[in-house]
Amino acid sequence: MKISLTFLALLGFSGAFTAPRQFVSKKLQHHEKSSTSSTSLMNTYDDWRSDAIVDQIPLDEETVQMCLDELVYSNYGMTMFGVHDAPASIGITGEIALSEVCGPEVYLTLYGKFWHSRSHVLGRAAVYLNARMPEIVTVSVLDPDELNDFEEKIDECTGDIMEVVDRRSVDYNGDRSTMTYQGIDPDQRGPFVRTVGGDFKIIPS
């Protein structure tokens, strides 16, 4: 399945996967904005989400991996990926990996359980990768099934659906289902918000 970057932009993605843990590079060194800035942001992805300005870099496997790390280890990534303590504490195990770079096409893979929809995770990565490396034409997954939030178990003899497995992390406090029922897109809020003190706190339903 290929993701059109122009289409994602029209859907409202303003921001963007990381390799399996054994391949994840060391966490990017946090950098600070200049002393004239009133906001201290963690890394390039956070800066980009703040001001939509980012340095462009050449496309290769190393730079794609670097940008995936920027996403995963950003403030935003700390609400999405299971490598962080807060998401892991509510059952999120989802991670994102680079499969390969083939010319202007980038192939990623998702595994584990996400609180967000899997297509949303791919979309966030796709838009950010294209902002950093404009020569990227598409960001895809090799297996379209990786984007399904539900897995159907089929009886081999009858072809009937025997079970539907939810691939998402547990809706531990009911917020995700409540927002869906109320017509609110859970992906736009996510499982966490930050309080003034900086701690994670769930918004009451």
JSON list of C-alpha atoms in Angstrom, two decimals:
[
{"chain": "A", "resi": 1, "resn": "MET", "atom": "CA", "xyz": [0.00, 0.00, 0.00]},
{"chain": "A", "resi": 2, "resn": "LYS", "atom": "CA", "xyz": [1.39, 3.35, -1.03]},
{"chain": "A", "resi": 3, "resn": "ILE", "atom": "CA", "xyz": [0.63, 6.58, 0.77]},
{"chain": "A", "resi": 4, "resn": "SER", "atom": "CA", "xyz": [0.26, 9.72, -1.32]},
{"chain": "A", "resi": 5, "resn": "LEU", "atom": "CA", "xyz": [2.06, 12.50, 0.52]},
{"chain": "A", "resi": 6, "resn": "THR", "atom": "CA", "xyz": [-0.05, 15.19, -1.13]},
{"chain": "A", "resi": 7, "resn": "PHE", "atom": "CA", "xyz": [-3.19, 13.38, -0.03]},
{"chain": "A", "resi": 8, "resn": "LEU", "atom": "CA", "xyz": [-1.96, 13.11, 3.55]},
{"chain": "A", "resi": 9, "resn": "ALA", "atom": "CA", "xyz": [-1.21, 16.82, 3.63]},
{"chain": "A", "resi": 10, "resn": "LEU", "atom": "CA", "xyz": [-4.75, 17.57, 2.50]},
{"chain": "A", "resi": 11, "resn": "LEU", "atom": "CA", "xyz": [-6.06, 15.40, 5.33]},
{"chain": "A", "resi": 12, "resn": "GLY", "atom": "CA", "xyz": [-4.38, 17.67, 7.84]},
{"chain": "A", "resi": 13, "resn": "PHE", "atom": "CA", "xyz": [-1.19, 15.81, 8.76]},
{"chain": "A", "resi": 14, "resn": "SER", "atom": "CA", "xyz": [1.25, 18.48, 9.90]},
{"chain": "A", "resi": 15, "resn": "GLY", "atom": "CA", "xyz": [3.73, 16.16, 11.37]},
{"chain": "A", "resi": 16, "resn": "ALA", "atom": "CA", "xyz": [5.00, 12.37, 10.41]},
{"chain": "A", "resi": 17, "resn": "PHE", "atom": "CA", "xyz": [8.84, 4.81, 12.10]},
{"chain": "A", "resi": 18, "resn": "THR", "atom": "CA", "xyz": [11.75, 3.42, 14.16]},
{"chain": "A", "resi": 19, "resn": "ALA", "atom": "CA", "xyz": [13.66, 0.21, 13.63]},
{"chain": "A", "resi": 20, "resn": "PRO", "atom": "CA", "xyz": [13.10, -2.75, 15.93]},
{"chain": "A", "resi": 21, "resn": "ARG", "atom": "CA", "xyz": [14.79, -2.24, 19.24]},
{"chain": "A", "resi": 22, "resn": "GLN", "atom": "CA", "xyz": [17.88, -4.16, 18.29]},
{"chain": "A", "resi": 23, "resn": "PHE", "atom": "CA", "xyz": [18.38, -1.76, 15.38]},
{"chain": "A", "resi": 24, "resn": "VAL", "atom": "CA", "xyz": [17.37, 1.50, 17.02]},
{"chain": "A", "resi": 25, "resn": "SER", "atom": "CA", "xyz": [20.23, 3.96, 17.07]},
{"chain": "A", "resi": 26, "resn": "LYS", "atom": "CA", "xyz": [21.11, 5.77, 20.26]},
{"chain": "A", "resi": 27, "resn": "LYS", "atom": "CA", "xyz": [18.65, 8.40, 21.29]},
{"chain": "A", "resi": 28, "resn": "LEU", "atom": "CA", "xyz": [19.26, 11.64, 19.53]},
{"chain": "A", "resi": 29, "resn": "GLN", "atom": "CA", "xyz": [20.94, 14.25, 21.65]},
{"chain": "A", "resi": 30, "resn": "HIS", "atom": "CA", "xyz": [18.39, 16.80, 22.77]},
{"chain": "A", "resi": 31, "resn": "HIS", "atom": "CA", "xyz": [19.08, 20.26, 21.56]},
{"chain": "A", "resi": 32, "resn": "GLU", "atom": "CA", "xyz": [17.80, 23.58, 22.80]},
{"chain": "A", "resi": 33, "resn": "LYS", "atom": "CA", "xyz": [16.47, 26.49, 20.89]},
{"chain": "A", "resi": 34, "resn": "SER", "atom": "CA", "xyz": [18.29, 29.79, 21.05]},
{"chain": "A", "resi": 35, "resn": "SER", "atom": "CA", "xyz": [18.01, 31.83, 24.22]},
{"chain": "A", "resi": 36, "resn": "THR", "atom": "CA", "xyz": [15.52, 34.12, 22.48]},
{"chain": "A", "resi": 37, "resn": "SER", "atom": "CA", "xyz": [12.94, 31.32, 22.34]},
{"chain": "A", "resi": 38, "resn": "SER", "atom": "CA", "xyz": [10.46, 30.98, 25.18]},
{"chain": "A", "resi": 39, "resn": "THR", "atom": "CA", "xyz": [9.92, 27.27, 24.46]},
{"chain": "A", "resi": 40, "resn": "SER", "atom": "CA", "xyz": [12.41, 24.49, 25.04]},
{"chain": "A", "resi": 41, "resn": "LEU", "atom": "CA", "xyz": [11.81, 21.68, 22.57]},
{"chain": "A", "resi": 42, "resn": "MET", "atom": "CA", "xyz": [13.38, 18.27, 22.54]},
{"chain": "A", "resi": 43, "resn": "ASN", "atom": "CA", "xyz": [14.50, 17.59, 18.98]},
{"chain": "A", "resi": 44, "resn": "THR", "atom": "CA", "xyz": [14.12, 18.40, 15.31]},
{"chain": "A", "resi": 45, "resn": "TYR", "atom": "CA", "xyz": [10.66, 16.83, 15.04]},
{"chain": "A", "resi": 46, "resn": "ASP", "atom": "CA", "xyz": [9.32, 18.88, 17.94]},
{"chain": "A", "resi": 47, "resn": "ASP", "atom": "CA", "xyz": [10.83, 22.04, 16.46]},
{"chain": "A", "resi": 48, "resn": "TRP", "atom": "CA", "xyz": [9.20, 21.28, 13.11]},
{"chain": "A", "resi": 49, "resn": "ARG", "atom": "CA", "xyz": [5.79, 20.76, 14.71]},
{"chain": "A", "resi": 50, "resn": "SER", "atom": "CA", "xyz": [6.23, 24.14, 16.39]},
{"chain": "A", "resi": 51, "resn": "ASP", "atom": "CA", "xyz": [7.28, 26.29, 13.44]},
{"chain": "A", "resi": 52, "resn": "ALA", "atom": "CA", "xyz": [7.02, 24.08, 10.30]},
{"chain": "A", "resi": 53, "resn": "ILE", "atom": "CA", "xyz": [10.65, 24.87, 9.46]},
{"chain": "A", "resi": 54, "resn": "VAL", "atom": "CA", "xyz": [13.16, 22.07, 9.09]},
{"chain": "A", "resi": 55, "resn": "ASP", "atom": "CA", "xyz": [16.46, 21.48, 7.31]},
{"chain": "A", "resi": 56, "resn": "GLN", "atom": "CA", "xyz": [16.23, 19.30, 4.21]},
{"chain": "A", "resi": 57, "resn": "ILE", "atom": "CA", "xyz": [18.63, 16.40, 3.86]},
{"chain": "A", "resi": 58, "resn": "PRO", "atom": "CA", "xyz": [19.54, 13.82, 1.16]},
{"chain": "A", "resi": 59, "resn": "LEU", "atom": "CA", "xyz": [17.56, 10.60, 0.97]},
{"chain": "A", "resi": 60, "resn": "ASP", "atom": "CA", "xyz": [19.28, 7.36, 1.98]},
{"chain": "A", "resi": 61, "resn": "GLU", "atom": "CA", "xyz": [18.71, 4.63, 4.57]},
{"chain": "A", "resi": 62, "resn": "GLU", "atom": "CA", "xyz": [20.82, 6.35, 7.20]},
{"chain": "A", "resi": 63, "resn": "THR", "atom": "CA", "xyz": [18.96, 9.66, 6.97]},
{"chain": "A", "resi": 64, "resn": "VAL", "atom": "CA", "xyz": [15.57, 7.94, 6.95]},
{"chain": "A", "resi": 65, "resn": "GLN", "atom": "CA", "xyz": [16.51, 6.06, 10.13]},
{"chain": "A", "resi": 66, "resn": "MET", "atom": "CA", "xyz": [17.74, 9.28, 11.72]},
{"chain": "A", "resi": 67, "resn": "CYS", "atom": "CA", "xyz": [14.41, 10.98, 10.98]},
{"chain": "A", "resi": 68, "resn": "LEU", "atom": "CA", "xyz": [12.44, 8.04, 12.34]},
{"chain": "A", "resi": 69, "resn": "ASP", "atom": "CA", "xyz": [14.44, 8.34, 15.56]},
{"chain": "A", "resi": 70, "resn": "GLU", "atom": "CA", "xyz": [13.63, 12.06, 15.66]},
{"chain": "A", "resi": 71, "resn": "LEU", "atom": "CA", "xyz": [9.94, 11.17, 15.50]},
{"chain": "A", "resi": 72, "resn": "VAL", "atom": "CA", "xyz": [10.04, 8.31, 18.00]},
{"chain": "A", "resi": 73, "resn": "TYR", "atom": "CA", "xyz": [12.11, 10.19, 20.61]},
{"chain": "A", "resi": 74, "resn": "SER", "atom": "CA", "xyz": [10.20, 13.46, 20.30]},
{"chain": "A", "resi": 75, "resn": "ASN", "atom": "CA", "xyz": [7.66, 14.75, 22.80]},
{"chain": "A", "resi": 76, "resn": "TYR", "atom": "CA", "xyz": [4.96, 13.62, 20.37]},
{"chain": "A", "resi": 77, "resn": "GLY", "atom": "CA", "xyz": [6.55, 10.19, 19.98]},
{"chain": "A", "resi": 78, "resn": "MET", "atom": "CA", "xyz": [6.45, 9.75, 23.75]},
{"chain": "A", "resi": 79, "resn": "THR", "atom": "CA", "xyz": [2.65, 9.45, 23.47]},
{"chain": "A", "resi": 80, "resn": "MET", "atom": "CA", "xyz": [2.67, 6.97, 20.58]},
{"chain": "A", "resi": 81, "resn": "PHE", "atom": "CA", "xyz": [5.46, 4.39, 20.77]},
{"chain": "A", "resi": 82, "resn": "GLY", "atom": "CA", "xyz": [5.98, 1.53, 23.21]},
{"chain": "A", "resi": 83, "resn": "VAL", "atom": "CA", "xyz": [9.69, 2.24, 23.73]},
{"chain": "A", "resi": 84, "resn": "HIS", "atom": "CA", "xyz": [8.66, 4.92, 26.26]},
{"chain": "A", "resi": 85, "resn": "ASP", "atom": "CA", "xyz": [7.55, 4.26, 29.82]},
{"chain": "A", "resi": 86, "resn": "ALA", "atom": "CA", "xyz": [4.22, 6.13, 29.79]},
{"chain": "A", "resi": 87, "resn": "PRO", "atom": "CA", "xyz": [2.78, 4.43, 26.68]},
{"chain": "A", "resi": 88, "resn": "ALA", "atom": "CA", "xyz": [4.18, 1.06, 27.77]},
{"chain": "A", "resi": 89, "resn": "SER", "atom": "CA", "xyz": [2.42, 1.45, 31.12]},
{"chain": "A", "resi": 90, "resn": "ILE", "atom": "CA", "xyz": [-0.99, 1.40, 29.40]},
{"chain": "A", "resi": 91, "resn": "GLY", "atom": "CA", "xyz": [-0.22, -1.52, 27.09]},
{"chain": "A", "resi": 92, "resn": "ILE", "atom": "CA", "xyz": [1.20, 0.27, 24.05]},
{"chain": "A", "resi": 93, "resn": "THR", "atom": "CA", "xyz": [3.92, -1.86, 22.45]},
{"chain": "A", "resi": 94, "resn": "GLY", "atom": "CA", "xyz": [3.85, -0.41, 18.93]},
{"chain": "A", "resi": 95, "resn": "GLU", "atom": "CA", "xyz": [7.05, 0.38, 17.08]},
{"chain": "A", "resi": 96, "resn": "ILE", "atom": "CA", "xyz": [7.95, 1.43, 13.56]},
{"chain": "A", "resi": 97, "resn": "ALA", "atom": "CA", "xyz": [10.80, 0.19, 11.40]},
{"chain": "A", "resi": 98, "resn": "LEU", "atom": "CA", "xyz": [12.53, 0.98, 8.14]},
{"chain": "A", "resi": 99, "resn": "SER", "atom": "CA", "xyz": [12.29, -1.93, 5.73]},
{"chain": "A", "resi": 100, "resn": "GLU", "atom": "CA", "xyz": [14.10, -0.48, 2.74]},
{"chain": "A", "resi": 101, "resn": "VAL", "atom": "CA", "xyz": [14.66, 2.54, 0.53]},
{"chain": "A", "resi": 102, "resn": "CYS", "atom": "CA", "xyz": [14.11, 1.89, -3.18]},
{"chain": "A", "resi": 103, "resn": "GLY", "atom": "CA", "xyz": [14.89, 5.01, -5.20]},
{"chain": "A", "resi": 104, "resn": "PRO", "atom": "CA", "xyz": [12.37, 7.69, -4.16]},
{"chain": "A", "resi": 105, "resn": "GLU", "atom": "CA", "xyz": [10.17, 5.14, -2.38]},
{"chain": "A", "resi": 106, "resn": "VAL", "atom": "CA", "xyz": [10.47, 4.36, 1.34]},
{"chain": "A", "resi": 107, "resn": "TYR", "atom": "CA", "xyz": [9.09, 1.14, 2.80]},
{"chain": "A", "resi": 108, "resn": "LEU", "atom": "CA", "xyz": [8.30, 0.93, 6.51]},
{"chain": "A", "resi": 109, "resn": "THR", "atom": "CA", "xyz": [6.82, -1.67, 8.81]},
{"chain": "A", "resi": 110, "resn": "LEU", "atom": "CA", "xyz": [4.63, -1.40, 11.91]},
{"chain": "A", "resi": 111, "resn": "TYR", "atom": "CA", "xyz": [4.41, -4.00, 14.64]},
{"chain": "A", "resi": 112, "resn": "GLY", "atom": "CA", "xyz": [3.06, -4.28, 18.15]},
{"chain": "A", "resi": 113, "resn": "LYS", "atom": "CA", "xyz": [-0.03, -2.58, 19.56]},
{"chain": "A", "resi": 114, "resn": "PHE", "atom": "CA", "xyz": [-0.74, 1.13, 19.08]},
{"chain": "A", "resi": 115, "resn": "TRP", "atom": "CA", "xyz": [-3.35, 3.27, 20.82]},
{"chain": "A", "resi": 116, "resn": "HIS", "atom": "CA", "xyz": [-3.58, 5.35, 17.63]},
{"chain": "A", "resi": 117, "resn": "SER", "atom": "CA", "xyz": [-4.80, 3.83, 14.38]},
{"chain": "A", "resi": 118, "resn": "ARG", "atom": "CA", "xyz": [-1.97, 2.25, 12.41]},
{"chain": "A", "resi": 119, "resn": "SER", "atom": "CA", "xyz": [-2.73, 4.36, 9.32]},
{"chain": "A", "resi": 120, "resn": "HIS", "atom": "CA", "xyz": [-2.35, 7.48, 11.45]},
{"chain": "A", "resi": 121, "resn": "VAL", "atom": "CA", "xyz": [1.08, 6.35, 12.66]},
{"chain": "A", "resi": 122, "resn": "LEU", "atom": "CA", "xyz": [2.17, 5.75, 9.06]},
{"chain": "A", "resi": 123, "resn": "GLY", "atom": "CA", "xyz": [0.77, 9.12, 8.02]},
{"chain": "A", "resi": 124, "resn": "ARG", "atom": "CA", "xyz": [2.69, 11.01, 10.68]},
{"chain": "A", "resi": 125, "resn": "ALA", "atom": "CA", "xyz": [5.92, 9.34, 9.62]},
{"chain": "A", "resi": 126, "resn": "ALA", "atom": "CA", "xyz": [5.24, 9.86, 5.93]},
{"chain": "A", "resi": 127, "resn": "VAL", "atom": "CA", "xyz": [4.64, 13.59, 6.12]},
{"chain": "A", "resi": 128, "resn": "TYR", "atom": "CA", "xyz": [7.68, 14.21, 8.31]},
{"chain": "A", "resi": 129, "resn": "LEU", "atom": "CA", "xyz": [9.98, 12.12, 6.13]},
{"chain": "A", "resi": 130, "resn": "ASN", "atom": "CA", "xyz": [8.85, 14.06, 3.08]},
{"chain": "A", "resi": 131, "resn": "ALA", "atom": "CA", "xyz": [9.42, 17.39, 4.84]},
{"chain": "A", "resi": 132, "resn": "ARG", "atom": "CA", "xyz": [13.00, 16.34, 5.62]},
{"chain": "A", "resi": 133, "resn": "MET", "atom": "CA", "xyz": [13.63, 14.61, 2.26]},
{"chain": "A", "resi": 134, "resn": "PRO", "atom": "CA", "xyz": [11.41, 16.17, -0.45]},
{"chain": "A", "resi": 135, "resn": "GLU", "atom": "CA", "xyz": [12.64, 13.73, -3.09]},
{"chain": "A", "resi": 136, "resn": "ILE", "atom": "CA", "xyz": [10.54, 11.00, -1.43]},
{"chain": "A", "resi": 137, "resn": "VAL", "atom": "CA", "xyz": [7.59, 10.15, -3.68]},
{"chain": "A", "resi": 138, "resn": "THR", "atom": "CA", "xyz": [5.78, 7.58, -1.56]},
{"chain": "A", "resi": 139, "resn": "VAL", "atom": "CA", "xyz": [5.97, 6.04, 1.89]},
{"chain": "A", "resi": 140, "resn": "SER", "atom": "CA", "xyz": [4.59, 2.51, 1.91]},
{"chain": "A", "resi": 141, "resn": "VAL", "atom": "CA", "xyz": [4.29, -0.69, 3.88]},
{"chain": "A", "resi": 142, "resn": "LEU", "atom": "CA", "xyz": [5.29, -3.91, 2.14]},
{"chain": "A", "resi": 143, "resn": "ASP", "atom": "CA", "xyz": [2.30, -5.75, 3.57]},
{"chain": "A", "resi": 144, "resn": "PRO", "atom": "CA", "xyz": [-1.01, -3.79, 3.45]},
{"chain": "A", "resi": 145, "resn": "ASP", "atom": "CA", "xyz": [-2.30, -5.96, 6.31]},
{"chain": "A", "resi": 146, "resn": "GLU", "atom": "CA", "xyz": [0.04, -4.07, 8.66]},
{"chain": "A", "resi": 147, "resn": "LEU", "atom": "CA", "xyz": [-2.33, -1.10, 8.47]},
{"chain": "A", "resi": 148, "resn": "ASN", "atom": "CA", "xyz": [-5.38, -3.03, 9.63]},
{"chain": "A", "resi": 149, "resn": "ASP", "atom": "CA", "xyz": [-6.37, -2.29, 13.23]},
{"chain": "A", "resi": 150, "resn": "PHE", "atom": "CA", "xyz": [-8.38, -5.52, 13.31]},
{"chain": "A", "resi": 151, "resn": "GLU", "atom": "CA", "xyz": [-7.44, -9.05, 12.21]},
{"chain": "A", "resi": 152, "resn": "GLU", "atom": "CA", "xyz": [-10.06, -11.49, 11.00]},
{"chain": "A", "resi": 153, "resn": "LYS", "atom": "CA", "xyz": [-9.53, -15.15, 11.84]},
{"chain": "A", "resi": 154, "resn": "ILE", "atom": "CA", "xyz": [-10.98, -17.17, 8.96]},
{"chain": "A", "resi": 155, "resn": "ASP", "atom": "CA", "xyz": [-12.11, -20.80, 9.10]},
{"chain": "A", "resi": 156, "resn": "GLU", "atom": "CA", "xyz": [-10.06, -22.56, 6.42]},
{"chain": "A", "resi": 157, "resn": "CYS", "atom": "CA", "xyz": [-12.84, -25.01, 5.64]},
{"chain": "A", "resi": 158, "resn": "THR", "atom": "CA", "xyz": [-15.89, -22.74, 5.49]},
{"chain": "A", "resi": 159, "resn": "GLY", "atom": "CA", "xyz": [-14.32, -19.34, 4.89]},
{"chain": "A", "resi": 160, "resn": "ASP", "atom": "CA", "xyz": [-16.40, -17.90, 7.73]},
{"chain": "A", "resi": 161, "resn": "ILE", "atom": "CA", "xyz": [-15.03, -15.27, 10.07]},
{"chain": "A", "resi": 162, "resn": "MET", "atom": "CA", "xyz": [-14.47, -17.08, 13.35]},
{"chain": "A", "resi": 163, "resn": "GLU", "atom": "CA", "xyz": [-12.99, -14.22, 15.38]},
{"chain": "A", "resi": 164, "resn": "VAL", "atom": "CA", "xyz": [-12.03, -10.56, 15.01]},
{"chain": "A", "resi": 165, "resn": "VAL", "atom": "CA", "xyz": [-8.87, -9.66, 16.91]},
{"chain": "A", "resi": 166, "resn": "ASP", "atom": "CA", "xyz": [-8.33, -6.04, 17.96]},
{"chain": "A", "resi": 167, "resn": "ARG", "atom": "CA", "xyz": [-4.68, -5.18, 17.24]},
{"chain": "A", "resi": 168, "resn": "ARG", "atom": "CA", "xyz": [-4.87, -1.90, 19.13]},
{"chain": "A", "resi": 169, "resn": "SER", "atom": "CA", "xyz": [-3.65, -1.47, 22.68]},
{"chain": "A", "resi": 170, "resn": "VAL", "atom": "CA", "xyz": [-6.30, -1.84, 25.36]},
{"chain": "A", "resi": 171, "resn": "ASP", "atom": "CA", "xyz": [-8.65, 1.13, 25.75]},
{"chain": "A", "resi": 172, "resn": "TYR", "atom": "CA", "xyz": [-7.68, 1.12, 29.41]},
{"chain": "A", "resi": 173, "resn": "ASN", "atom": "CA", "xyz": [-9.87, 4.02, 30.59]},
{"chain": "A", "resi": 174, "resn": "GLY", "atom": "CA", "xyz": [-12.58, 4.00, 27.93]},
{"chain": "A", "resi": 175, "resn": "ASP", "atom": "CA", "xyz": [-11.57, 7.36, 26.44]},
{"chain": "A", "resi": 176, "resn": "ARG", "atom": "CA", "xyz": [-10.96, 6.04, 22.92]},
{"chain": "A", "resi": 177, "resn": "SER", "atom": "CA", "xyz": [-14.39, 4.40, 22.62]},
{"chain": "A", "resi": 178, "resn": "THR", "atom": "CA", "xyz": [-16.07, 7.41, 24.22]},
{"chain": "A", "resi": 179, "resn": "MET", "atom": "CA", "xyz": [-14.48, 9.82, 21.75]},
{"chain": "A", "resi": 180, "resn": "THR", "atom": "CA", "xyz": [-15.42, 7.55, 18.83]},
{"chain": "A", "resi": 181, "resn": "TYR", "atom": "CA", "xyz": [-19.02, 7.42, 20.08]},
{"chain": "A", "resi": 182, "resn": "GLN", "atom": "CA", "xyz": [-19.08, 11.22, 20.37]},
{"chain": "A", "resi": 183, "resn": "GLY", "atom": "CA", "xyz": [-17.78, 11.66, 16.81]},
{"chain": "A", "resi": 184, "resn": "ILE", "atom": "CA", "xyz": [-14.32, 12.81, 17.95]},
{"chain": "A", "resi": 185, "resn": "ASP", "atom": "CA", "xyz": [-11.28, 11.39, 16.19]},
{"chain": "A", "resi": 186, "resn": "PRO", "atom": "CA", "xyz": [-9.18, 9.76, 18.95]},
{"chain": "A", "resi": 187, "resn": "ASP", "atom": "CA", "xyz": [-6.05, 10.06, 16.80]},
{"chain": "A", "resi": 188, "resn": "GLN", "atom": "CA", "xyz": [-6.17, 13.84, 16.99]},
{"chain": "A", "resi": 189, "resn": "ARG", "atom": "CA", "xyz": [-6.06, 13.84, 20.79]},
{"chain": "A", "resi": 190, "resn": "GLY", "atom": "CA", "xyz": [-4.13, 10.71, 21.60]},
{"chain": "A", "resi": 191, "resn": "PRO", "atom": "CA", "xyz": [-4.08, 8.96, 24.97]},
{"chain": "A", "resi": 192, "resn": "PHE", "atom": "CA", "xyz": [-2.25, 11.72, 26.84]},
{"chain": "A", "resi": 193, "resn": "VAL", "atom": "CA", "xyz": [-2.05, 15.47, 27.31]},
{"chain": "A", "resi": 194, "resn": "ARG", "atom": "CA", "xyz": [0.52, 17.35, 29.33]},
{"chain": "A", "resi": 195, "resn": "THR", "atom": "CA", "xyz": [-0.38, 19.25, 32.44]},
{"chain": "A", "resi": 196, "resn": "VAL", "atom": "CA", "xyz": [1.26, 22.56, 33.28]},
{"chain": "A", "resi": 197, "resn": "GLY", "atom": "CA", "xyz": [3.80, 20.65, 35.35]},
{"chain": "A", "resi": 198, "resn": "GLY", "atom": "CA", "xyz": [4.66, 18.45, 32.41]},
{"chain": "A", "resi": 199, "resn": "ASP", "atom": "CA", "xyz": [3.24, 15.18, 33.70]},
{"chain": "A", "resi": 200, "resn": "PHE", "atom": "CA", "xyz": [1.02, 12.93, 31.62]},
{"chain": "A", "resi": 201, "resn": "LYS", "atom": "CA", "xyz": [-2.65, 13.03, 32.48]},
{"chain": "A", "resi": 202, "resn": "ILE", "atom": "CA", "xyz": [-5.71, 11.59, 30.81]},
{"chain": "A", "resi": 203, "resn": "ILE", "atom": "CA", "xyz": [-8.39, 14.07, 29.78]},
{"chain": "A", "resi": 204, "resn": "PRO", "atom": "CA", "xyz": [-11.65, 13.04, 31.45]},
{"chain": "A", "resi": 205, "resn": "SER", "atom": "CA", "xyz": [-14.26, 11.67, 29.02]}
]
